[in-house]
PDB file of C-alpha atoms in Angstrom:
ATOM      1  CA  MET A   1      84.913 -98.318 149.001  1.00  0.00           C
ATOM      2  CA  LYS A   2      84.854 -98.995 152.446  1.00  0.00           C
ATOM      3  CA  ILE A   3      87.336-101.558 154.077  1.00  0.00           C
ATOM      4  CA  ILE A   4      86.444-103.624 156.889  1.00  0.00           C
ATOM      5  CA  ILE A   5      88.985-105.633 158.867  1.00  0.00           C
ATOM      6  CA  SER A   6      88.245-108.500 161.754  1.00  0.00           C
ATOM      7  CA  ILE A   7      90.911-107.698 164.326  1.00  0.00           C
ATOM      8  CA  PHE A   8      89.709-110.942 166.105  1.00  0.00           C
ATOM      9  CA  PHE A   9      90.492-113.000 162.712  1.00  0.00           C
ATOM     10  CA  ILE A  10      93.916-111.203 162.863  1.00  0.00           C
ATOM     11  CA  PHE A  11      94.880-112.256 166.961  1.00  0.00           C
ATOM     12  CA  PHE A  12      93.084-115.813 166.629  1.00  0.00           C
ATOM     13  CA  VAL A  13      93.327-117.130 163.137  1.00  0.00           C
ATOM     14  CA  ASN A  14      96.913-118.522 162.769  1.00  0.00           C
ATOM     15  CA  ILE A  15      98.407-116.893 159.510  1.00  0.00           C
ATOM     16  CA  SER A  16     100.919-119.154 157.406  1.00  0.00           C
ATOM     17  CA  TYR A  17     102.922-118.230 154.939  1.00  0.00           C
ATOM     18  CA  ALA A  18     101.450-120.051 151.990  1.00  0.00           C
ATOM     19  CA  GLU A  19      98.265-118.492 152.414  1.00  0.00           C
ATOM     20  CA  MET A  20      99.620-115.098 151.655  1.00  0.00           C
ATOM     21  CA  SER A  21     100.713-116.298 148.245  1.00  0.00           C
ATOM     22  CA  ASN A  22     100.713-119.558 146.069  1.00  0.00           C
ATOM     23  CA  ASN A  23     104.059-118.544 144.477  1.00  0.00           C
ATOM     24  CA  ASP A  24     107.079-119.422 147.116  1.00  0.00           C
ATOM     25  CA  ASN A  25     109.348-117.790 144.895  1.00  0.00           C
ATOM     26  CA  ASP A  26     107.164-114.175 145.076  1.00  0.00           C
ATOM     27  CA  ASN A  27     109.354-111.808 146.696  1.00  0.00           C
ATOM     28  CA  HIS A  28     106.510-109.333 147.779  1.00  0.00           C
ATOM     29  CA  PHE A  29     104.924-111.648 150.100  1.00  0.00           C
ATOM     30  CA  GLN A  30     108.192-112.456 151.589  1.00  0.00           C
ATOM     31  CA  LYS A  31     108.030-108.876 153.216  1.00  0.00           C
ATOM     32  CA  PHE A  32     105.134-109.851 154.759  1.00  0.00           C
ATOM     33  CA  ILE A  33     106.875-112.544 156.932  1.00  0.00           C
ATOM     34  CA  PRO A  34     107.931-110.601 159.889  1.00  0.00           C
ATOM     35  CA  TYR A  35     104.677-108.617 160.093  1.00  0.00           C
ATOM     36  CA  ILE A  36     102.809-112.289 160.104  1.00  0.00           C
ATOM     37  CA  GLU A  37     105.129-113.742 162.844  1.00  0.00           C
ATOM     38  CA  LYS A  38     104.395-110.498 165.009  1.00  0.00           C
ATOM     39  CA  LEU A  39     100.932-110.829 164.998  1.00  0.00           C
ATOM     40  CA  ASN A  40     101.179-114.538 165.802  1.00  0.00           C
ATOM     41  CA  ASP A  41     103.183-114.101 168.453  1.00  0.00           C
ATOM     42  CA  ILE A  42     101.453-111.105 169.808  1.00  0.00           C
ATOM     43  CA  LYS A  43      97.830-113.001 169.786  1.00  0.00           C
ATOM     44  CA  LYS A  44      98.780-116.012 171.806  1.00  0.00           C
ATOM     45  CA  ALA A  45      98.491-113.655 174.844  1.00  0.00           C
ATOM     46  CA  ASP A  46      95.508-114.625 177.070  1.00  0.00           C
ATOM     47  CA  GLN A  47      93.844-111.063 177.135  1.00  0.00           C
ATOM     48  CA  PHE A  48      93.042-111.337 173.278  1.00  0.00           C
ATOM     49  CA  ASN A  49      89.197-112.656 174.060  1.00  0.00           C
ATOM     50  CA  ASN A  50      87.273-110.066 172.066  1.00  0.00           C
ATOM     51  CA  LYS A  51      86.276-109.638 168.707  1.00  0.00           C
ATOM     52  CA  ILE A  52      87.192-106.153 167.249  1.00  0.00           C
ATOM     53  CA  ILE A  53      86.465-104.847 164.011  1.00  0.00           C
ATOM     54  CA  CYS A  54      87.810-102.153 162.372  1.00  0.00           C
ATOM     55  CA  GLU A  55      86.689-100.184 159.177  1.00  0.00           C
ATOM     56  CA  SER A  56      87.705 -97.161 157.053  1.00  0.00           C
ATOM     57  CA  ASP A  57      88.120 -95.672 153.931  1.00  0.00           C
ATOM     58  CA  TYR A  58      91.805 -96.382 153.490  1.00  0.00           C
ATOM     59  CA  PHE A  59      93.761 -98.831 154.808  1.00  0.00           C
ATOM     60  CA  TYR A  60      98.002 -98.339 155.355  1.00  0.00           C
ATOM     61  CA  PHE A  61     100.272-100.368 156.965  1.00  0.00           C
ATOM     62  CA  ASP A  62     104.391-100.120 157.784  1.00  0.00           C
ATOM     63  CA  LEU A  63     105.674-103.163 158.124  1.00  0.00           C
ATOM     64  CA  LYS A  64     109.058-101.594 159.604  1.00  0.00           C
ATOM     65  CA  ASP A  65     107.619 -99.722 162.268  1.00  0.00           C
ATOM     66  CA  GLU A  66     105.002-102.567 162.892  1.00  0.00           C
ATOM     67  CA  PHE A  67     101.297-100.075 162.866  1.00  0.00           C
ATOM     68  CA  MET A  68      98.084 -99.869 160.696  1.00  0.00           C
ATOM     69  CA  LYS A  69      96.480 -97.053 160.099  1.00  0.00           C
ATOM     70  CA  PHE A  70      92.715 -96.716 159.100  1.00  0.00           C
ATOM     71  CA  ILE A  71      92.004 -93.020 157.268  1.00  0.00           C
ATOM     72  CA  GLY A  72      88.825 -91.606 156.340  1.00  0.00           C
ATOM     73  CA  LYS A  73      85.518 -92.296 158.427  1.00  0.00           C
ATOM     74  CA  SER A  74      87.484 -94.692 160.689  1.00  0.00           C
ATOM     75  CA  SER A  75      85.609 -96.635 163.591  1.00  0.00           C
ATOM     76  CA  LEU A  76      86.384 -99.603 165.784  1.00  0.00           C
ATOM     77  CA  PHE A  77      83.851-101.209 167.102  1.00  0.00           C
ATOM     78  CA  SER A  78      82.767-104.369 169.423  1.00  0.00           C
ATOM     79  CA  GLU A  79      79.578-105.472 171.631  1.00  0.00           C
ATOM     80  CA  GLN A  80      80.378-102.739 173.946  1.00  0.00           C
ATOM     81  CA  LEU A  81      81.970-100.442 172.764  1.00  0.00           C
ATOM     82  CA  LEU A  82      82.081 -97.842 169.463  1.00  0.00           C
ATOM     83  CA  ILE A  83      85.326 -95.599 168.331  1.00  0.00           C
ATOM     84  CA  SER A  84      85.084 -93.293 165.831  1.00  0.00           C
ATOM     85  CA  ALA A  85      87.587 -90.577 164.389  1.00  0.00           C
ATOM     86  CA  GLU A  86      89.060 -89.204 160.807  1.00  0.00           C
ATOM     87  CA  GLN A  87      91.902 -91.763 161.465  1.00  0.00           C
ATOM     88  CA  ILE A  88      92.607 -94.747 163.759  1.00  0.00           C
ATOM     89  CA  MET A  89      96.278 -96.154 164.333  1.00  0.00           C
ATOM     90  CA  ILE A  90      97.012 -99.731 166.142  1.00  0.00           C
ATOM     91  CA  LYS A  91     100.436 -99.851 167.012  1.00  0.00           C
ATOM     92  CA  PHE A  92     102.122-102.654 168.047  1.00  0.00           C
ATOM     93  CA  ASN A  93     104.760-102.929 170.753  1.00  0.00           C
ATOM     94  CA  ASP A  94     106.071-105.846 172.274  1.00  0.00           C
ATOM     95  CA  LYS A  95     103.475-108.225 173.289  1.00  0.00           C
ATOM     96  CA  ASN A  96     101.277-104.863 173.506  1.00  0.00           C
ATOM     97  CA  ILE A  97      98.540-103.040 171.305  1.00  0.00           C
ATOM     98  CA  ASN A  98      97.508 -99.323 171.201  1.00  0.00           C
ATOM     99  CA  PHE A  99      94.600 -97.771 169.618  1.00  0.00           C
ATOM    100  CA  ILE A 100      95.080 -94.299 168.876  1.00  0.00           C
ATOM    101  CA  SER A 101      91.975 -92.158 167.564  1.00  0.00           C
ATOM    102  CA  GLU A 102      92.224 -88.571 166.310  1.00  0.00           C
ATOM    103  CA  PRO A 103      91.067 -85.845 165.356  1.00  0.00           C
ATOM    104  CA  ASN A 104      87.246 -85.536 166.191  1.00  0.00           C
ATOM    105  CA  SER A 105      87.041 -88.747 168.587  1.00  0.00           C
ATOM    106  CA  TYR A 106      83.787 -90.332 169.475  1.00  0.00           C
ATOM    107  CA  VAL A 107      83.460 -92.775 172.188  1.00  0.00           C
ATOM    108  CA  ARG A 108      80.332 -94.700 173.157  1.00  0.00           C
ATOM    109  CA  PHE A 109      79.560 -97.060 175.421  1.00  0.00           C
ATOM    110  CA  PHE A 110      76.467 -99.643 175.869  1.00  0.00           C
ATOM    111  CA  ASN A 111      75.892-101.030 179.306  1.00  0.00           C
ATOM    112  CA  LYS A 112      73.185-103.914 180.204  1.00  0.00           C
ATOM    113  CA  ASP A 113      70.162-101.196 180.632  1.00  0.00           C
ATOM    114  CA  ASN A 114      70.795-100.140 177.333  1.00  0.00           C
ATOM    115  CA  ASN A 115      72.059 -96.728 178.537  1.00  0.00           C
ATOM    116  CA  SER A 116      74.794 -95.256 176.512  1.00  0.00           C
ATOM    117  CA  ILE A 117      77.619 -93.214 177.242  1.00  0.00           C
ATOM    118  CA  GLU A 118      78.993 -90.813 174.613  1.00  0.00           C
ATOM    119  CA  ILE A 119      82.180 -89.073 174.727  1.00  0.00           C
ATOM    120  CA  ARG A 120      83.726 -86.435 172.100  1.00  0.00           C
ATOM    121  CA  SER A 121      87.399 -85.626 172.469  1.00  0.00           C
ATOM    122  CA  ASN A 122      90.209 -84.743 170.081  1.00  0.00           C
ATOM    123  CA  LYS A 123      92.162 -87.352 170.929  1.00  0.00           C
ATOM    124  CA  VAL A 124      91.866 -91.082 172.082  1.00  0.00           C
ATOM    125  CA  THR A 125      94.392 -93.684 173.366  1.00  0.00           C
ATOM    126  CA  PHE A 126      93.196 -97.234 174.177  1.00  0.00           C
ATOM    127  CA  ASN A 127      95.592 -99.837 175.722  1.00  0.00           C
ATOM    128  CA  TYR A 128      94.127-102.949 175.037  1.00  0.00           C
ATOM    129  CA  ILE A 129      96.335-105.184 177.361  1.00  0.00           C
ATOM    130  CA  ASP A 130      96.000-103.204 180.370  1.00  0.00           C
ATOM    131  CA  LYS A 131      92.287-101.865 179.348  1.00  0.00           C
ATOM    132  CA  LYS A 132      93.129 -98.270 179.836  1.00  0.00           C
ATOM    133  CA  MET A 133      91.676 -95.284 177.757  1.00  0.00           C
ATOM    134  CA  ASN A 134      92.934 -92.009 178.107  1.00  0.00           C
ATOM    135  CA  LEU A 135      91.246 -88.808 176.248  1.00  0.00           C
ATOM    136  CA  TYR A 136      92.384 -85.467 175.654  1.00  0.00           C
ATOM    137  CA  GLY A 137      91.755 -82.033 174.502  1.00  0.00           C
ATOM    138  CA  THR A 138      88.358 -80.688 175.102  1.00  0.00           C
ATOM    139  CA  ASN A 139      86.204 -83.574 176.268  1.00  0.00           C
ATOM    140  CA  ARG A 140      82.409 -83.799 176.336  1.00  0.00           C
ATOM    141  CA  VAL A 141      80.428 -86.530 177.945  1.00  0.00           C
ATOM    142  CA  ASN A 142      76.428 -87.296 177.777  1.00  0.00           C
ATOM    143  CA  TYR A 143      74.893 -89.314 180.047  1.00  0.00           C
ATOM    144  CA  GLN A 144      71.160 -89.598 180.501  1.00  0.00           C
ATOM    145  CA  ASN A 145      70.202 -85.967 181.718  1.00  0.00           C
ATOM    146  CA  CYS A 146      74.256 -85.174 182.498  1.00  0.00           C
ATOM    147  CA  PHE A 147      76.232 -82.801 180.749  1.00  0.00           C
ATOM    148  CA  LEU A 148      80.187 -82.825 181.460  1.00  0.00           C
ATOM    149  CA  SER A 149      82.916 -81.221 180.033  1.00  0.00           C
ATOM    150  CA  CYS A 150      86.819 -81.330 180.996  1.00  0.00           C
ATOM    151  CA  ASP A 151      90.341 -81.340 179.879  1.00  0.00           C
ATOM    152  CA  GLU A 152      91.039 -84.883 180.490  1.00  0.00           C
ATOM    153  CA  ILE A 153      89.420 -88.291 181.148  1.00  0.00           C
ATOM    154  CA  GLN A 154      91.026 -91.638 182.187  1.00  0.00           C
ATOM    155  CA  LEU A 155      88.940 -94.714 181.526  1.00  0.00           C
ATOM    156  CA  LEU A 156      89.458 -98.440 183.161  1.00  0.00           C
ATOM    157  CA  LEU A 157      87.375-101.050 181.380  1.00  0.00           C
ATOM    158  CA  SER A 158      86.907-104.952 182.033  1.00  0.00           C
ATOM    159  CA  ASN A 159      88.037-107.735 179.836  1.00  0.00           C
ATOM    160  CA  ASN A 160      84.896-107.874 177.990  1.00  0.00           C
ATOM    161  CA  LEU A 161      85.390-104.152 177.155  1.00  0.00           C
ATOM    162  CA  ASP A 162      82.541-102.693 179.896  1.00  0.00           C
ATOM    163  CA  LEU A 163      83.372 -99.429 181.276  1.00  0.00           C
ATOM    164  CA  LYS A 164      84.466-100.023 185.081  1.00  0.00           C
ATOM    165  CA  GLU A 165      86.007 -97.107 186.350  1.00  0.00           C
ATOM    166  CA  PHE A 166      85.813 -93.082 184.741  1.00  0.00           C
ATOM    167  CA  TYR A 167      88.028 -90.331 186.008  1.00  0.00           C
ATOM    168  CA  ALA A 168      87.886 -86.577 184.850  1.00  0.00           C
ATOM    169  CA  LYS A 169      90.274 -83.932 185.645  1.00  0.00           C
ATOM    170  CA  SER A 170      91.175 -79.818 185.145  1.00  0.00           C
ATOM    171  CA  ASN A 171      88.324 -77.471 184.308  1.00  0.00           C
ATOM    172  CA  ILE A 172      85.039 -79.982 184.907  1.00  0.00           C
ATOM    173  CA  ASN A 173      81.999 -78.381 184.312  1.00  0.00           C
ATOM    174  CA  LEU A 174      78.858 -80.261 184.638  1.00  0.00           C
ATOM    175  CA  LYS A 175      75.383 -79.358 183.727  1.00  0.00           C
ATOM    176  CA  MET A 176      72.189 -81.358 184.976  1.00  0.00           C
ATOM    177  CA  LYS A 177      68.715 -79.441 184.637  1.00  0.00           C
ATOM    178  CA  ASP A 178      69.088 -76.027 186.068  1.00  0.00           C
ATOM    179  CA  PHE A 179      72.267 -76.788 188.313  1.00  0.00           C
ATOM    180  CA  ILE A 180      75.952 -76.031 187.021  1.00  0.00           C
ATOM    181  CA  LEU A 181      78.832 -77.554 188.955  1.00  0.00           C
ATOM    182  CA  ARG A 182      82.434 -77.191 188.797  1.00  0.00           C
ATOM    183  CA  SER A 183      85.166 -79.167 190.255  1.00  0.00           C
ATOM    184  CA  ASN A 184      88.566 -79.968 189.663  1.00  0.00           C
ATOM    185  CA  PHE A 185      88.146 -83.704 190.006  1.00  0.00           C
ATOM    186  CA  ALA A 186      85.232 -86.116 189.088  1.00  0.00           C
ATOM    187  CA  THR A 187      85.109 -89.992 189.493  1.00  0.00           C
ATOM    188  CA  PHE A 188      81.752 -91.982 187.991  1.00  0.00           C
ATOM    189  CA  TYR A 189      81.570 -95.199 189.857  1.00  0.00           C
ATOM    190  CA  SER A 190      81.341 -98.541 187.585  1.00  0.00           C
ATOM    191  CA  ASN A 191      77.480 -98.575 187.234  1.00  0.00           C
ATOM    192  CA  MET A 192      77.312 -94.903 186.417  1.00  0.00           C
ATOM    193  CA  ASP A 193      74.853 -94.375 189.097  1.00  0.00           C
ATOM    194  CA  LYS A 194      76.875 -92.056 191.174  1.00  0.00           C
ATOM    195  CA  ILE A 195      79.082 -89.232 190.254  1.00  0.00           C
ATOM    196  CA  ASP A 196      81.736 -87.965 193.098  1.00  0.00           C
ATOM    197  CA  LEU A 197      82.737 -84.621 192.279  1.00  0.00           C
ATOM    198  CA  TYR A 198      85.889 -83.440 194.453  1.00  0.00           C
ATOM    199  CA  GLY A 199      88.788 -80.655 194.502  1.00  0.00           C
ATOM    200  CA  ASN A 200      86.659 -77.170 195.332  1.00  0.00           C
ATOM    201  CA  PRO A 201      83.442 -78.386 194.342  1.00  0.00           C
ATOM    202  CA  THR A 202      80.860 -76.033 193.728  1.00  0.00           C
ATOM    203  CA  ILE A 203      76.855 -75.899 192.640  1.00  0.00           C
ATOM    204  CA  LYS A 204      75.344 -73.007 190.970  1.00  0.00           C
ATOM    205  CA  ASN A 205      71.334 -72.569 190.764  1.00  0.00           C
ATOM    206  CA  LEU A 206      69.823 -69.523 189.529  1.00  0.00           C
ATOM    207  CA  ASN A 207      71.965 -67.114 191.819  1.00  0.00           C
ATOM    208  CA  ASN A 208      72.659 -69.161 194.617  1.00  0.00           C
ATOM    209  CA  ASN A 209      75.867 -71.196 195.645  1.00  0.00           C
ATOM    210  CA  ILE A 210      76.670 -74.204 197.532  1.00  0.00           C
ATOM    211  CA  THR A 211      80.194 -75.465 198.214  1.00  0.00           C
ATOM    212  CA  ALA A 212      81.158 -78.546 200.321  1.00  0.00           C
ATOM    213  CA  ASP A 213      84.546 -80.720 200.489  1.00  0.00           C
ATOM    214  CA  ASN A 214      82.752 -83.481 198.142  1.00  0.00           C
ATOM    215  CA  ILE A 215      79.413 -83.332 195.947  1.00  0.00           C
ATOM    216  CA  LEU A 216      77.871 -86.124 194.997  1.00  0.00           C
ATOM    217  CA  ILE A 217      75.440 -86.795 192.370  1.00  0.00           C
ATOM    218  CA  TRP A 218      72.937 -89.616 191.229  1.00  0.00           C
ATOM    219  CA  PRO A 219      71.730 -88.916 187.620  1.00  0.00           C
ATOM    220  CA  MET A 220      69.076 -91.211 187.235  1.00  0.00           C
ATOM    221  CA  GLN A 221      67.348 -90.140 190.659  1.00  0.00           C
ATOM    222  CA  GLU A 222      68.276 -86.541 189.836  1.00  0.00           C
ATOM    223  CA  ARG A 223      69.522 -86.319 193.643  1.00  0.00           C
ATOM    224  CA  ILE A 224      72.429 -84.153 195.157  1.00  0.00           C
ATOM    225  CA  LEU A 225      74.474 -84.400 198.351  1.00  0.00           C
ATOM    226  CA  CYS A 226      76.917 -82.330 199.462  1.00  0.00           C
ATOM    227  CA  ARG A 227      78.938 -83.221 202.435  1.00  0.00           C
ATOM    228  CA  PRO A 228      81.149 -82.194 204.644  1.00  0.00           C
ATOM    229  CA  LYS A 229      81.468 -78.622 205.471  1.00  0.00           C
ATOM    230  CA  ALA A 230      78.279 -77.810 203.049  1.00  0.00           C
ATOM    231  CA  GLU A 231      77.554 -73.892 203.027  1.00  0.00           C
ATOM    232  CA  MET A 232      75.008 -72.309 200.824  1.00  0.00           C
ATOM    233  CA  ILE A 233      74.650 -68.765 199.991  1.00  0.00           C
ATOM    234  CA  ILE A 234      71.042 -67.766 198.945  1.00  0.00           C
ATOM    235  CA  SER A 235      70.633 -64.935 196.676  1.00  0.00           C
ATOM    236  CA  ASN A 236      67.313 -62.574 195.910  1.00  0.00           C
ATOM    237  CA  ASN A 237      66.221 -64.769 192.558  1.00  0.00           C
ATOM    238  CA  PHE A 238      63.272 -62.492 192.151  1.00  0.00           C
TER     239      PHE A 238
END
């Protein structure tokens, strides 16, 4: 049985104690009072302007430590964003909310041009107030005709949960058609039309190698620019 909970409802609709039980003497529902007060306090923050829905096979919450846990084929989605994993935890800290998904996490962004950005990762943490998302472990990114892998990714989102900035670091490998690119760092710009590779970037095509201080890629245009100090070693490819 699939459990679906609208976080929008939890955060924006005031919950009263009477709604929880018709029996004022029911001690069981009295346990929910601190939890309800916490939600009513959190949802007053100006940052809550999205409808987010979580669903899973099983749902668990801890009143003492203030967290929710969705277990078994869990997913979190809004109009712009989808996160799925074997487990998603929602932790409440003061007036902050953190979504933690692991293992086998999948993240997908939808932009205005209907081009999706897909990321697979071992673990994803999403700070809703700061609009920051961090991905750890073996990360694999699929966008247009580019396939990128790296050890760590940080994403900055807009208030509407659109992707604004994309930073990748450590063991970056990017493949675009017959080109293989490597670097220590990479920045995807907000419209995802340009990728900047820096930190000893290199390009390999067949047996040919190119190095430069920066390598810029335009995936939609299938264009690459190397600058400055670009050097190319051409080998016999026949």
